[in-house]
Amino acid sequence: MMPATRTGSSTWAQQCPLCGQSNGCAVAQGLPAAQCWCMTADIDPQALQRLAPAERGQRCICPACGRAQPDPGARPHRGD
């Protein structure tokens, strides 16, 4: 994931820039980075690409936004 910065308000640092909900960032809460949810999660690279260029590497997204989104064109796999 990305390191949260203390630039601006703590609310800004704790808010997901994609959905506006809490991002659950441990660093923004003053905890060690090793305690953050993102350290053990697989983050969808496409989710990070949805961030504004100025926010990349500066803002943390939430777990829900970080999950891979289903491909709307993909057909569900059915066993034969």
Short mmCIF file of C-alpha atoms in Angstrom, two decimals:
data_model
loop_
_atom_site.label_atom_id
_atom_site.label_comp_id
_atom_site.label_asym_id
_atom_site.label_seq_id
_atom_site.Cartn_x
_atom_site.Cartn_y
_atom_site.Cartn_z
CA MET A 1 0.00 0.00 0.00
CA MET A 2 1.11 3.58 0.45
CA PRO A 3 2.53 5.42 3.41
CA ALA A 4 0.08 7.86 4.91
CA THR A 5 1.38 11.33 5.49
CA ARG A 6 0.51 13.74 8.21
CA THR A 7 -0.08 16.49 5.63
CA GLY A 8 -3.35 18.21 6.35
CA SER A 9 -5.89 17.01 8.87
CA SER A 10 -5.89 13.58 10.45
CA THR A 11 -9.39 13.10 9.01
CA TRP A 12 -7.93 13.55 5.52
CA ALA A 13 -5.24 10.95 6.26
CA GLN A 14 -7.79 8.48 7.63
CA GLN A 15 -10.25 8.84 4.75
CA CYS A 16 -10.24 6.69 1.62
CA PRO A 17 -9.90 9.04 -1.36
CA LEU A 18 -12.01 6.70 -3.51
CA CYS A 19 -15.10 6.23 -1.33
CA GLY A 20 -14.69 8.69 1.54
CA GLN A 21 -14.96 6.04 4.25
CA SER A 22 -12.33 5.26 6.89
CA ASN A 23 -9.26 3.69 5.28
CA GLY A 24 -8.24 1.87 8.48
CA CYS A 25 -4.66 3.07 8.07
CA ALA A 26 -2.57 2.23 11.13
CA VAL A 27 0.02 4.90 10.27
CA ALA A 28 -2.65 7.61 10.11
CA GLN A 29 -3.76 6.47 13.57
CA GLY A 30 -0.22 6.82 14.92
CA LEU A 31 0.49 3.09 14.99
CA PRO A 32 3.42 1.21 13.40
CA ALA A 33 3.05 0.49 9.69
CA ALA A 34 3.46 -3.23 10.42
CA GLN A 35 0.05 -3.15 12.13
CA CYS A 36 -1.76 -1.83 9.05
CA TRP A 37 -4.24 -4.08 7.24
CA CYS A 38 -2.53 -3.39 3.93
CA MET A 39 0.70 -5.09 4.98
CA THR A 40 -0.89 -8.52 4.63
CA ALA A 41 -3.45 -7.77 1.90
CA ASP A 42 -3.32 -8.18 -1.86
CA ILE A 43 -4.16 -4.73 -3.21
CA ASP A 44 -5.69 -4.53 -6.66
CA PRO A 45 -3.26 -2.47 -8.81
CA GLN A 46 -6.23 -1.09 -10.75
CA ALA A 47 -7.64 0.36 -7.52
CA LEU A 48 -4.44 2.31 -6.99
CA GLN A 49 -4.61 3.56 -10.58
CA ARG A 50 -8.00 5.12 -9.79
CA LEU A 51 -6.28 7.53 -7.41
CA ALA A 52 -5.59 11.03 -8.67
CA PRO A 53 -1.89 11.32 -9.60
CA ALA A 54 -1.28 13.84 -6.80
CA GLU A 55 -2.69 11.37 -4.23
CA ARG A 56 -0.62 8.34 -5.28
CA GLY A 57 1.88 7.56 -2.57
CA GLN A 58 0.20 10.11 -0.30
CA ARG A 59 -3.26 8.71 0.48
CA CYS A 60 -4.34 5.23 1.58
CA ILE A 61 -7.41 3.49 0.26
CA CYS A 62 -9.72 1.33 2.37
CA PRO A 63 -9.86 -2.49 2.33
CA ALA A 64 -13.10 -2.51 0.33
CA CYS A 65 -11.69 -0.28 -2.43
CA GLY A 66 -8.40 -2.19 -2.40
CA ARG A 67 -10.06 -5.52 -3.26
CA ALA A 68 -10.06 -6.64 -6.86
CA GLN A 69 -13.28 -5.68 -8.59
CA PRO A 70 -15.02 -8.38 -10.60
CA ASP A 71 -14.63 -8.03 -14.35
CA PRO A 72 -18.12 -7.20 -15.63
CA GLY A 73 -17.34 -8.89 -18.96
CA ALA A 74 -16.11 -12.10 -17.36
CA ARG A 75 -18.37 -15.10 -17.44
CA PRO A 76 -18.71 -17.12 -14.25
CA HIS A 77 -16.80 -20.40 -14.24
CA ARG A 78 -19.04 -23.42 -14.18
CA GLY A 79 -17.77 -26.91 -13.58
CA ASP A 80 -18.27 -29.42 -16.38
#
